[in-house]
Amino acid sequence: MSKNIRTEAVNRLFDGILSLKDREECYTFFEDICTVNELLSLSQRMEVAYMLRTQKTYLEIAEKTGASTATISRVNRSLNYGKDGYDMVFERLKEKEE
């Protein structure tokens, strides 16, 4: 059974993130709220998800990102059985590029 993440504290965090106006504000906020390792871990998961969606192999992903096979597998499970959050973001980023 998963923990309930829909709390007032999480709402406040997300509202804070949604208030950020640009990449520089994101750096300012996330450097305060996350450790360097936490931020790098989140960005690594995003890169792993992107590479999985572009049909890269586990070996290619591990070599490029330094992610363990356990991390790659966990991200792959989210892509296949999660709530489609990664795909929603990737689609929006693609639209923004076009």
Short mmCIF file of N, CA, C and O in Angstrom, two decimals:
data_model
loop_
_atom_site.label_atom_id
_atom_site.label_comp_id
_atom_site.label_asym_id
_atom_site.label_seq_id
_atom_site.Cartn_x
_atom_site.Cartn_y
_atom_site.Cartn_z
N MET A 1 0.84 -1.17 0.00
CA MET A 1 0.00 0.00 0.00
C MET A 1 0.89 1.24 0.00
O MET A 1 1.84 1.34 0.76
N SER A 2 0.59 2.20 -0.86
CA SER A 2 1.43 3.39 -0.94
C SER A 2 0.98 4.43 0.08
O SER A 2 -0.17 4.45 0.52
N LYS A 3 1.90 5.29 0.43
CA LYS A 3 1.61 6.36 1.38
C LYS A 3 0.80 7.44 0.66
O LYS A 3 0.96 7.68 -0.53
N ASN A 4 -0.05 8.12 1.41
CA ASN A 4 -0.82 9.22 0.86
C ASN A 4 0.09 10.44 0.75
O ASN A 4 0.57 10.97 1.76
N ILE A 5 0.35 10.89 -0.48
CA ILE A 5 1.19 12.07 -0.66
C ILE A 5 0.38 13.34 -0.78
O ILE A 5 0.92 14.43 -0.77
N ARG A 6 -0.93 13.23 -0.87
CA ARG A 6 -1.79 14.40 -1.04
C ARG A 6 -2.07 15.04 0.33
O ARG A 6 -3.12 14.84 0.92
N THR A 7 -1.06 15.79 0.78
CA THR A 7 -1.15 16.46 2.07
C THR A 7 -1.02 17.97 1.87
O THR A 7 -0.61 18.43 0.79
N GLU A 8 -1.34 18.71 2.90
CA GLU A 8 -1.19 20.17 2.83
C GLU A 8 0.27 20.56 2.59
O GLU A 8 0.55 21.50 1.86
N ALA A 9 1.18 19.84 3.21
CA ALA A 9 2.60 20.15 3.04
C ALA A 9 3.03 19.93 1.59
O ALA A 9 3.77 20.75 1.02
N VAL A 10 2.59 18.83 0.99
CA VAL A 10 2.93 18.58 -0.41
C VAL A 10 2.25 19.61 -1.31
O VAL A 10 2.85 20.11 -2.27
N ASN A 11 1.01 19.96 -1.00
CA ASN A 11 0.33 21.01 -1.76
C ASN A 11 1.13 22.31 -1.73
O ASN A 11 1.29 22.98 -2.75
N ARG A 12 1.61 22.69 -0.54
CA ARG A 12 2.40 23.91 -0.40
C ARG A 12 3.68 23.83 -1.22
O ARG A 12 4.08 24.79 -1.89
N LEU A 13 4.34 22.67 -1.19
CA LEU A 13 5.56 22.48 -2.00
C LEU A 13 5.25 22.65 -3.48
O LEU A 13 5.94 23.39 -4.19
N PHE A 14 4.21 21.97 -3.96
CA PHE A 14 3.87 22.06 -5.38
C PHE A 14 3.44 23.47 -5.77
O PHE A 14 3.81 23.96 -6.84
N ASP A 15 2.69 24.13 -4.91
CA ASP A 15 2.29 25.52 -5.18
C ASP A 15 3.53 26.41 -5.28
O ASP A 15 3.60 27.30 -6.13
N GLY A 16 4.49 26.16 -4.41
CA GLY A 16 5.75 26.91 -4.47
C GLY A 16 6.47 26.67 -5.78
O GLY A 16 6.96 27.61 -6.42
N ILE A 17 6.55 25.42 -6.20
CA ILE A 17 7.21 25.09 -7.47
C ILE A 17 6.47 25.75 -8.64
O ILE A 17 7.10 26.33 -9.53
N LEU A 18 5.15 25.69 -8.61
CA LEU A 18 4.37 26.29 -9.68
C LEU A 18 4.50 27.81 -9.72
O LEU A 18 4.25 28.43 -10.77
N SER A 19 4.93 28.43 -8.63
CA SER A 19 5.11 29.88 -8.61
C SER A 19 6.42 30.33 -9.25
O SER A 19 6.60 31.52 -9.52
N LEU A 20 7.33 29.40 -9.48
CA LEU A 20 8.62 29.76 -10.06
C LEU A 20 8.45 30.23 -11.51
O LEU A 20 7.69 29.64 -12.27
N LYS A 21 9.16 31.29 -11.88
CA LYS A 21 8.94 31.93 -13.17
C LYS A 21 9.89 31.49 -14.27
O LYS A 21 9.57 31.59 -15.45
N ASP A 22 11.09 31.07 -13.91
CA ASP A 22 12.05 30.71 -14.94
C ASP A 22 13.10 29.74 -14.38
O ASP A 22 13.07 29.39 -13.20
N ARG A 23 14.00 29.33 -15.24
CA ARG A 23 15.01 28.35 -14.84
C ARG A 23 15.89 28.88 -13.71
O ARG A 23 16.25 28.13 -12.80
N GLU A 24 16.24 30.16 -13.76
CA GLU A 24 17.09 30.72 -12.71
C GLU A 24 16.41 30.67 -11.35
O GLU A 24 17.04 30.34 -10.34
N GLU A 25 15.10 30.94 -11.32
CA GLU A 25 14.36 30.81 -10.06
C GLU A 25 14.32 29.36 -9.60
O GLU A 25 14.37 29.08 -8.41
N CYS A 26 14.23 28.44 -10.55
CA CYS A 26 14.27 27.01 -10.20
C CYS A 26 15.60 26.65 -9.55
O CYS A 26 15.63 25.96 -8.53
N TYR A 27 16.71 27.13 -10.14
CA TYR A 27 18.01 26.88 -9.52
C TYR A 27 18.06 27.43 -8.10
O TYR A 27 18.50 26.75 -7.18
N THR A 28 17.60 28.66 -7.93
CA THR A 28 17.63 29.30 -6.62
C THR A 28 16.84 28.49 -5.60
O THR A 28 17.32 28.19 -4.49
N PHE A 29 15.62 28.11 -5.95
CA PHE A 29 14.77 27.37 -5.03
C PHE A 29 15.30 25.96 -4.76
O PHE A 29 15.44 25.55 -3.61
N PHE A 30 15.60 25.22 -5.83
CA PHE A 30 16.01 23.83 -5.64
C PHE A 30 17.37 23.69 -4.98
O PHE A 30 17.62 22.70 -4.28
N GLU A 31 18.25 24.67 -5.16
CA GLU A 31 19.53 24.62 -4.45
C GLU A 31 19.32 24.81 -2.95
O GLU A 31 20.11 24.33 -2.15
N ASP A 32 18.25 25.52 -2.57
CA ASP A 32 17.93 25.68 -1.15
C ASP A 32 17.21 24.47 -0.58
O ASP A 32 17.48 24.05 0.54
N ILE A 33 16.29 23.89 -1.34
CA ILE A 33 15.42 22.84 -0.79
C ILE A 33 16.03 21.44 -0.90
O ILE A 33 15.69 20.56 -0.12
N CYS A 34 16.93 21.25 -1.86
CA CYS A 34 17.52 19.92 -2.08
C CYS A 34 19.02 19.96 -1.82
O CYS A 34 19.67 20.98 -2.00
N THR A 35 19.55 18.80 -1.44
CA THR A 35 21.00 18.66 -1.45
C THR A 35 21.43 18.51 -2.91
O THR A 35 20.60 18.20 -3.79
N VAL A 36 22.70 18.70 -3.16
CA VAL A 36 23.21 18.51 -4.52
C VAL A 36 22.90 17.09 -4.99
O VAL A 36 22.44 16.88 -6.12
N ASN A 37 23.12 16.11 -4.13
CA ASN A 37 22.88 14.72 -4.52
C ASN A 37 21.41 14.45 -4.81
O ASN A 37 21.09 13.69 -5.73
N GLU A 38 20.50 15.04 -4.04
CA GLU A 38 19.07 14.86 -4.30
C GLU A 38 18.70 15.44 -5.67
O GLU A 38 17.97 14.81 -6.44
N LEU A 39 19.19 16.61 -5.95
CA LEU A 39 18.88 17.25 -7.23
C LEU A 39 19.47 16.46 -8.40
O LEU A 39 18.80 16.25 -9.41
N LEU A 40 20.70 16.01 -8.24
CA LEU A 40 21.32 15.20 -9.29
C LEU A 40 20.59 13.87 -9.49
O LEU A 40 20.44 13.39 -10.61
N SER A 41 20.09 13.30 -8.40
CA SER A 41 19.32 12.06 -8.48
C SER A 41 18.02 12.26 -9.25
O SER A 41 17.66 11.44 -10.11
N LEU A 42 17.32 13.35 -8.96
CA LEU A 42 16.08 13.64 -9.70
C LEU A 42 16.36 13.87 -11.18
O LEU A 42 15.64 13.35 -12.04
N SER A 43 17.40 14.63 -11.47
CA SER A 43 17.72 14.90 -12.88
C SER A 43 18.18 13.63 -13.59
O SER A 43 17.88 13.42 -14.77
N GLN A 44 18.86 12.76 -12.86
CA GLN A 44 19.28 11.49 -13.44
C GLN A 44 18.07 10.63 -13.81
O GLN A 44 18.02 10.05 -14.89
N ARG A 45 17.07 10.58 -12.94
CA ARG A 45 15.86 9.81 -13.23
C ARG A 45 15.15 10.36 -14.47
O ARG A 45 14.65 9.59 -15.29
N MET A 46 15.11 11.67 -14.59
CA MET A 46 14.49 12.29 -15.76
C MET A 46 15.24 11.90 -17.03
O MET A 46 14.64 11.57 -18.04
N GLU A 47 16.56 11.94 -16.97
CA GLU A 47 17.38 11.57 -18.12
C GLU A 47 17.21 10.09 -18.46
O GLU A 47 17.10 9.71 -19.63
N VAL A 48 17.16 9.25 -17.45
CA VAL A 48 16.94 7.81 -17.66
C VAL A 48 15.60 7.59 -18.35
O VAL A 48 15.49 6.83 -19.32
N ALA A 49 14.55 8.25 -17.87
CA ALA A 49 13.22 8.11 -18.47
C ALA A 49 13.24 8.55 -19.93
O ALA A 49 12.68 7.88 -20.80
N TYR A 50 13.89 9.68 -20.19
CA TYR A 50 13.98 10.17 -21.57
C TYR A 50 14.70 9.16 -22.46
O TYR A 50 14.25 8.86 -23.57
N MET A 51 15.79 8.63 -21.97
CA MET A 51 16.55 7.66 -22.77
C MET A 51 15.76 6.37 -22.98
O MET A 51 15.82 5.78 -24.07
N LEU A 52 15.03 5.93 -21.97
CA LEU A 52 14.18 4.74 -22.15
C LEU A 52 13.12 5.00 -23.21
O LEU A 52 12.85 4.14 -24.05
N ARG A 53 12.52 6.18 -23.19
CA ARG A 53 11.48 6.52 -24.17
C ARG A 53 12.05 6.67 -25.58
O ARG A 53 11.33 6.54 -26.55
N THR A 54 13.36 6.93 -25.68
CA THR A 54 13.98 7.02 -27.00
C THR A 54 14.71 5.72 -27.36
O THR A 54 15.62 5.71 -28.17
N GLN A 55 14.26 4.63 -26.70
CA GLN A 55 14.67 3.27 -27.05
C GLN A 55 16.15 2.96 -26.82
O GLN A 55 16.72 2.11 -27.48
N LYS A 56 16.76 3.63 -25.85
CA LYS A 56 18.14 3.31 -25.50
C LYS A 56 18.16 2.06 -24.62
O LYS A 56 17.21 1.78 -23.89
N THR A 57 19.23 1.32 -24.69
CA THR A 57 19.36 0.10 -23.88
C THR A 57 19.80 0.45 -22.47
O THR A 57 20.33 1.54 -22.21
N TYR A 58 19.59 -0.50 -21.56
CA TYR A 58 20.03 -0.30 -20.17
C TYR A 58 21.53 0.00 -20.15
O TYR A 58 21.98 0.86 -19.38
N LEU A 59 22.30 -0.70 -20.95
CA LEU A 59 23.76 -0.49 -20.98
C LEU A 59 24.09 0.93 -21.43
O LEU A 59 24.92 1.60 -20.80
N GLU A 60 23.46 1.39 -22.50
CA GLU A 60 23.70 2.76 -22.97
C GLU A 60 23.34 3.79 -21.90
O GLU A 60 24.07 4.75 -21.67
N ILE A 61 22.21 3.55 -21.25
CA ILE A 61 21.73 4.48 -20.22
C ILE A 61 22.69 4.49 -19.03
O ILE A 61 23.07 5.56 -18.53
N ALA A 62 23.09 3.31 -18.59
CA ALA A 62 24.01 3.22 -17.45
C ALA A 62 25.33 3.90 -17.77
O ALA A 62 25.88 4.64 -16.93
N GLU A 63 25.84 3.71 -18.97
CA GLU A 63 27.12 4.31 -19.35
C GLU A 63 27.01 5.83 -19.42
O GLU A 63 27.90 6.54 -18.97
N LYS A 64 25.92 6.36 -19.97
CA LYS A 64 25.79 7.81 -20.14
C LYS A 64 25.44 8.51 -18.83
O LYS A 64 25.94 9.60 -18.56
N THR A 65 24.56 7.92 -18.03
CA THR A 65 24.06 8.61 -16.84
C THR A 65 24.72 8.20 -15.54
O THR A 65 24.62 8.91 -14.54
N GLY A 66 25.34 7.02 -15.53
CA GLY A 66 25.90 6.50 -14.29
C GLY A 66 24.85 5.86 -13.39
O GLY A 66 25.14 5.48 -12.27
N ALA A 67 23.61 5.76 -13.89
CA ALA A 67 22.53 5.16 -13.10
C ALA A 67 22.74 3.66 -12.96
O ALA A 67 23.22 3.01 -13.87
N SER A 68 22.36 3.15 -11.82
CA SER A 68 22.44 1.70 -11.61
C SER A 68 21.30 1.03 -12.38
O SER A 68 20.30 1.66 -12.73
N THR A 69 21.44 -0.27 -12.60
CA THR A 69 20.37 -1.00 -13.28
C THR A 69 19.11 -1.00 -12.43
O THR A 69 18.00 -1.02 -12.96
N ALA A 70 19.26 -0.94 -11.10
CA ALA A 70 18.09 -0.86 -10.22
C ALA A 70 17.33 0.44 -10.45
O ALA A 70 16.09 0.45 -10.53
N THR A 71 18.05 1.55 -10.57
CA THR A 71 17.40 2.84 -10.84
C THR A 71 16.74 2.83 -12.21
O THR A 71 15.59 3.28 -12.36
N ILE A 72 17.43 2.31 -13.20
CA ILE A 72 16.86 2.24 -14.55
C ILE A 72 15.60 1.40 -14.55
O ILE A 72 14.58 1.77 -15.13
N SER A 73 15.64 0.28 -13.85
CA SER A 73 14.48 -0.60 -13.76
C SER A 73 13.32 0.08 -13.04
O SER A 73 12.16 -0.04 -13.46
N ARG A 74 13.61 0.81 -11.98
CA ARG A 74 12.57 1.52 -11.22
C ARG A 74 11.91 2.58 -12.10
O ARG A 74 10.68 2.71 -12.12
N VAL A 75 12.71 3.32 -12.86
CA VAL A 75 12.16 4.34 -13.76
C VAL A 75 11.35 3.66 -14.87
O VAL A 75 10.26 4.12 -15.21
N ASN A 76 11.85 2.57 -15.39
CA ASN A 76 11.14 1.84 -16.44
C ASN A 76 9.78 1.35 -15.93
O ASN A 76 8.78 1.42 -16.64
N ARG A 77 9.74 0.89 -14.70
CA ARG A 77 8.48 0.45 -14.09
C ARG A 77 7.50 1.63 -14.00
O ARG A 77 6.32 1.49 -14.28
N SER A 78 8.01 2.80 -13.63
CA SER A 78 7.15 3.99 -13.58
C SER A 78 6.62 4.35 -14.96
O SER A 78 5.46 4.74 -15.11
N LEU A 79 7.46 4.23 -15.97
CA LEU A 79 7.03 4.54 -17.33
C LEU A 79 5.95 3.57 -17.80
O LEU A 79 5.00 3.97 -18.48
N ASN A 80 6.07 2.32 -17.40
CA ASN A 80 5.13 1.30 -17.88
C ASN A 80 3.88 1.16 -17.02
O ASN A 80 2.81 0.81 -17.53
N TYR A 81 4.00 1.42 -15.72
CA TYR A 81 2.88 1.15 -14.82
C TYR A 81 2.51 2.34 -13.94
O TYR A 81 1.65 2.21 -13.08
N GLY A 82 3.16 3.47 -14.16
CA GLY A 82 2.91 4.65 -13.33
C GLY A 82 1.71 5.44 -13.82
O GLY A 82 0.82 4.93 -14.50
N LYS A 83 1.71 6.71 -13.49
CA LYS A 83 0.58 7.58 -13.80
C LYS A 83 0.83 8.44 -15.03
O LYS A 83 0.12 9.43 -15.24
N ASP A 84 1.84 8.11 -15.82
CA ASP A 84 2.17 8.80 -17.08
C ASP A 84 2.68 10.22 -16.88
O ASP A 84 2.61 11.05 -17.79
N GLY A 85 3.22 10.50 -15.71
CA GLY A 85 3.77 11.83 -15.44
C GLY A 85 4.96 12.17 -16.31
O GLY A 85 5.06 13.29 -16.82
N TYR A 86 5.87 11.21 -16.48
CA TYR A 86 7.02 11.47 -17.34
C TYR A 86 6.55 11.81 -18.75
O TYR A 86 7.01 12.78 -19.35
N ASP A 87 5.64 10.99 -19.30
CA ASP A 87 5.19 11.21 -20.67
C ASP A 87 4.47 12.55 -20.83
O ASP A 87 4.62 13.22 -21.85
N MET A 88 3.71 12.95 -19.82
CA MET A 88 3.04 14.24 -19.85
C MET A 88 4.07 15.37 -19.97
O MET A 88 3.94 16.27 -20.80
N VAL A 89 5.13 15.29 -19.17
CA VAL A 89 6.17 16.31 -19.20
C VAL A 89 6.94 16.26 -20.51
O VAL A 89 7.21 17.31 -21.12
N PHE A 90 7.28 15.07 -20.98
CA PHE A 90 8.02 14.97 -22.24
C PHE A 90 7.22 15.55 -23.40
O PHE A 90 7.76 16.23 -24.27
N GLU A 91 5.92 15.31 -23.41
CA GLU A 91 5.06 15.84 -24.47
C GLU A 91 5.04 17.37 -24.41
O GLU A 91 5.13 18.03 -25.45
N ARG A 92 4.95 17.91 -23.23
CA ARG A 92 4.94 19.38 -23.10
C ARG A 92 6.26 19.99 -23.50
O ARG A 92 6.31 21.05 -24.11
N LEU A 93 7.36 19.33 -23.14
CA LEU A 93 8.67 19.84 -23.55
C LEU A 93 8.83 19.78 -25.06
O LEU A 93 9.40 20.69 -25.67
N LYS A 94 8.31 18.71 -25.66
CA LYS A 94 8.37 18.58 -27.12
C LYS A 94 7.57 19.69 -27.80
O LYS A 94 8.03 20.29 -28.76
N GLU A 95 6.38 19.96 -27.29
CA GLU A 95 5.54 21.02 -27.84
C GLU A 95 6.23 22.37 -27.70
O GLU A 95 6.15 23.20 -28.60
N LYS A 96 6.90 22.59 -26.59
CA LYS A 96 7.59 23.86 -26.35
C LYS A 96 8.73 24.04 -27.35
O LYS A 96 9.01 25.16 -27.78
N GLU A 97 9.42 22.94 -27.70
CA GLU A 97 10.52 23.01 -28.65
C GLU A 97 10.06 23.34 -30.06
O GLU A 97 10.78 23.95 -30.83
N GLU A 98 8.83 22.93 -30.39
CA GLU A 98 8.32 23.11 -31.76
C GLU A 98 7.78 24.47 -32.03
O GLU A 98 7.81 25.43 -31.50
#
